[in-house]
C-alpha positions as protocol buffer text, in pm:
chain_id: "A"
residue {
  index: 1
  type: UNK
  ca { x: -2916 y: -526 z: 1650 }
}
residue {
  index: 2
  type: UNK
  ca { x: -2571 y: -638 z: 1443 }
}
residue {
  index: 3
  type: UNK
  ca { x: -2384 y: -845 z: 1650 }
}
residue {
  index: 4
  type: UNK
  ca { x: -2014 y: -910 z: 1487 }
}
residue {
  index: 5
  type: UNK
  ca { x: -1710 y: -1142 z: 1552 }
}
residue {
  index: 6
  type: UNK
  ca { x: -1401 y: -1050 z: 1574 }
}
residue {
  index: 7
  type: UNK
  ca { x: -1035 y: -1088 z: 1658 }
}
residue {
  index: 8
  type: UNK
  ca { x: -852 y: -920 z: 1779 }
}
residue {
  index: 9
  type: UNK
  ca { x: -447 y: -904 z: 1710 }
}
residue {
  index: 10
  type: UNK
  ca { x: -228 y: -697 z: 1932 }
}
residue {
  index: 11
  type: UNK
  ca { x: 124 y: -620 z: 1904 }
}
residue {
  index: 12
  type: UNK
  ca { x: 386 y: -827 z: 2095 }
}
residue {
  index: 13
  type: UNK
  ca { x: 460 y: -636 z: 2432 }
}
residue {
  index: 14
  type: UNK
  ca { x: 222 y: -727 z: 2789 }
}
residue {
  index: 15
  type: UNK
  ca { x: 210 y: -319 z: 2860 }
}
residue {
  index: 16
  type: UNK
  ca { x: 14 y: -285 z: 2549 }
}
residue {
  index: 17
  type: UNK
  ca { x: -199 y: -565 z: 2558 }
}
residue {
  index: 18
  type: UNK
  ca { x: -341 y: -501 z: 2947 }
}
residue {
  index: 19
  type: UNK
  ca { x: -350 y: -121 z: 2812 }
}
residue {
  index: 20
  type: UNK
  ca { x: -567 y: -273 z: 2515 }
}
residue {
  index: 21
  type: UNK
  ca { x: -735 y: -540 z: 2714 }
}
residue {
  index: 22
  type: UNK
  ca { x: -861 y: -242 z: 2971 }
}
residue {
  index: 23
  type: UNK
  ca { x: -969 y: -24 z: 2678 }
}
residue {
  index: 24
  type: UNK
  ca { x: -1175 y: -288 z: 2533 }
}
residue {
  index: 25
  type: UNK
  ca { x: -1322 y: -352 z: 2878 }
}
residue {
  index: 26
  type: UNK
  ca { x: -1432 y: -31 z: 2944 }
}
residue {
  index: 27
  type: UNK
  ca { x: -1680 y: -25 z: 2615 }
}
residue {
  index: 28
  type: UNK
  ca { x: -1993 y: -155 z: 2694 }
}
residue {
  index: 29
  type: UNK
  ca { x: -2082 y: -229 z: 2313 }
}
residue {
  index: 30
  type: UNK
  ca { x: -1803 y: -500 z: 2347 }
}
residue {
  index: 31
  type: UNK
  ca { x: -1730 y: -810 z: 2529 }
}
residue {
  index: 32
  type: UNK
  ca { x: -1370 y: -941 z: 2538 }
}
residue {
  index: 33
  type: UNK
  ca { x: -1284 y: -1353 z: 2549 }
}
residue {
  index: 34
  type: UNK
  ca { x: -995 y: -1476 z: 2682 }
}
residue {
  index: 35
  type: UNK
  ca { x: -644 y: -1422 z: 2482 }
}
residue {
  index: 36
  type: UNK
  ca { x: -422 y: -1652 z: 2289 }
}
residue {
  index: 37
  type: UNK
  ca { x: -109 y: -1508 z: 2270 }
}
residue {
  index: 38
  type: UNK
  ca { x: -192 y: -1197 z: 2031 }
}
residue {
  index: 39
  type: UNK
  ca { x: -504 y: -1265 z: 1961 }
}
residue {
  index: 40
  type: UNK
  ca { x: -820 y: -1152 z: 2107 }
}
residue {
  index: 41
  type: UNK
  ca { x: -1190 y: -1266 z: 2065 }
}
residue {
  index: 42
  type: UNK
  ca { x: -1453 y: -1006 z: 2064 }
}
residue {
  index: 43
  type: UNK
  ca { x: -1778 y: -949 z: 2014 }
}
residue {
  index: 44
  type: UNK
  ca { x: -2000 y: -631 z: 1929 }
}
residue {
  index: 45
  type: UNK
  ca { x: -2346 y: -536 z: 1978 }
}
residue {
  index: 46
  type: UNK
  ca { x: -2474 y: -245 z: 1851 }
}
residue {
  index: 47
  type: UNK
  ca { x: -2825 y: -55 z: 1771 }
}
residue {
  index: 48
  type: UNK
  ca { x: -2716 y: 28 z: 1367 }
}
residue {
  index: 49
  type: UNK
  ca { x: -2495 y: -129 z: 1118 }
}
residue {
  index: 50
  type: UNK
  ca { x: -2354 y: 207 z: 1098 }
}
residue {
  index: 51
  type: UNK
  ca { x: -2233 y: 172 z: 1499 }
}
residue {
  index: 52
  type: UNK
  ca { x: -2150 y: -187 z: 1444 }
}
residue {
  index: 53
  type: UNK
  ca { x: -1882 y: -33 z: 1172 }
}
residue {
  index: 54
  type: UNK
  ca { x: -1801 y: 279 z: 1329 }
}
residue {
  index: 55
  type: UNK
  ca { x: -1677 y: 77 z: 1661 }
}
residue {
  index: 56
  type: UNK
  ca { x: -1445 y: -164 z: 1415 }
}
residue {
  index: 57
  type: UNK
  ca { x: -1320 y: 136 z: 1283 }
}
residue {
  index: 58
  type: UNK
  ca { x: -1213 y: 250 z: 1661 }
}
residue {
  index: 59
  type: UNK
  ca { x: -1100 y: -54 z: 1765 }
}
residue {
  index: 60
  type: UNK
  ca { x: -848 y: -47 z: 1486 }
}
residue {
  index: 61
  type: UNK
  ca { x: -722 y: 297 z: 1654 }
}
residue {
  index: 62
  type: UNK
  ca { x: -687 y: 161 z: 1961 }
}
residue {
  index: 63
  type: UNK
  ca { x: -278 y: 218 z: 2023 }
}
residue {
  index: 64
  type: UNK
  ca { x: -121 y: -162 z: 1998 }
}
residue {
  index: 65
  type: UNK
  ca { x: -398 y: -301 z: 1811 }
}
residue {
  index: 66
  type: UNK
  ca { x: -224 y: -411 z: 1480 }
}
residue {
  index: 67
  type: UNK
  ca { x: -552 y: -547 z: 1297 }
}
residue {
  index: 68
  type: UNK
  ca { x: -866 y: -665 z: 1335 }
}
residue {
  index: 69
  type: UNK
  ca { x: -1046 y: -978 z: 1166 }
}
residue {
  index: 70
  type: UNK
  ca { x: -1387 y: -965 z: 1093 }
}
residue {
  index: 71
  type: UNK
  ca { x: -1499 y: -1367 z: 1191 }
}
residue {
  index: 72
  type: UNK
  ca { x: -1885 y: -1314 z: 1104 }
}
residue {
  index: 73
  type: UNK
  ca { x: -2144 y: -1074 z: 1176 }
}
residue {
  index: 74
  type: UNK
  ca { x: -2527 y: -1139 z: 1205 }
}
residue {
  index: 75
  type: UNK
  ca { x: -2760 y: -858 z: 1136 }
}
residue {
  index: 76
  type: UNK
  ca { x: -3094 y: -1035 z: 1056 }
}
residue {
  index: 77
  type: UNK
  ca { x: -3305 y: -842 z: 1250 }
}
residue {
  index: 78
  type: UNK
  ca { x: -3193 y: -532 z: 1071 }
}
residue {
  index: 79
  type: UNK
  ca { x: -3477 y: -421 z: 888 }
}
residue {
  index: 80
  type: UNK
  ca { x: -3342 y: -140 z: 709 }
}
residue {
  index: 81
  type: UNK
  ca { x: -3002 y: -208 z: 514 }
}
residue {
  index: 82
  type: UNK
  ca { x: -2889 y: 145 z: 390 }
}
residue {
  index: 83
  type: UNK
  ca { x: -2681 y: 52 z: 20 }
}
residue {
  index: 84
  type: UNK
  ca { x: -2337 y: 59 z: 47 }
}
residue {
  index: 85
  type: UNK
  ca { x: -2311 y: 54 z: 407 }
}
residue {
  index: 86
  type: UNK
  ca { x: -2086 y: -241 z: 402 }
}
residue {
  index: 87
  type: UNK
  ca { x: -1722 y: -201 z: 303 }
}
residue {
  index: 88
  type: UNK
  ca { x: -1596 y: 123 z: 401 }
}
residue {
  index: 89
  type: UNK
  ca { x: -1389 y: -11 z: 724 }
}
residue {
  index: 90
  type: UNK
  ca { x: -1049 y: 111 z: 671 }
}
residue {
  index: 91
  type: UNK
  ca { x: -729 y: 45 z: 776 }
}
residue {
  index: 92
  type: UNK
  ca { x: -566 y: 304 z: 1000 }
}
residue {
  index: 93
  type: UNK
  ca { x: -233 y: 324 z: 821 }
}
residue {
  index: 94
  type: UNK
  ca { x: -294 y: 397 z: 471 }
}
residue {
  index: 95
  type: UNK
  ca { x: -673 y: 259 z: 332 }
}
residue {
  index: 96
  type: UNK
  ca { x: -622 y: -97 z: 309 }
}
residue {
  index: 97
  type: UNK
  ca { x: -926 y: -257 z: 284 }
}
residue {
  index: 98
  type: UNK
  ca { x: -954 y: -502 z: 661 }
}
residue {
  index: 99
  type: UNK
  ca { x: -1265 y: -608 z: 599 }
}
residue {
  index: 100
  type: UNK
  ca { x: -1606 y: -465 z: 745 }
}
residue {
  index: 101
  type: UNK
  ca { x: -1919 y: -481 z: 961 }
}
């Protein structure tokens, strides 16, 4: 199961980050640590590296997220790595490469 790190940035503004903050709540593939400032840690944990991108790609849709880091992601147990699975987490606005599951 690929577990990943991540943070979280949100833009400025506390309407959109409790609207963010209850989005990410609501997911049950993610748990949400406690905010500095703009920044929010998560973590995913998902049944397929494909899921574990798919959700970074959704987070990044999220309306007041402005980016999302990728810290680390640990997917040891994964027995099956499908080739070129990594990499093709893209950035909302235009295809900039953020960095991927």
């Amino acid at each position: 199961m690929p577990v990943s790190a991540l943070v979280v940035t949100l833009d400025a503004g506390e309407r959109a980050r409790r609207s963010v903050l209850y989005v990410l709540s609501r997911d049950p593939r993610v748990s949400v640590g406690e905010a500095v400032g703009e920044r929010v840690p998560v973590v995913t944990e998902t049944p397929t590296l494909e899921e574990s991108e798919d959700v970074t790609e959704q987070l990044l849709q999220i309306p007041g997220v402005r980016f999302v880091d990728v810290v680390s992601i640990d997917f040891s147990d994964v027995l099956d790595i499908p080739q070129g699975s990594a990499g093709r987490t893209r950035r909302a606005n235009g295809g900039n490469r953020r960095g991927a599951p």
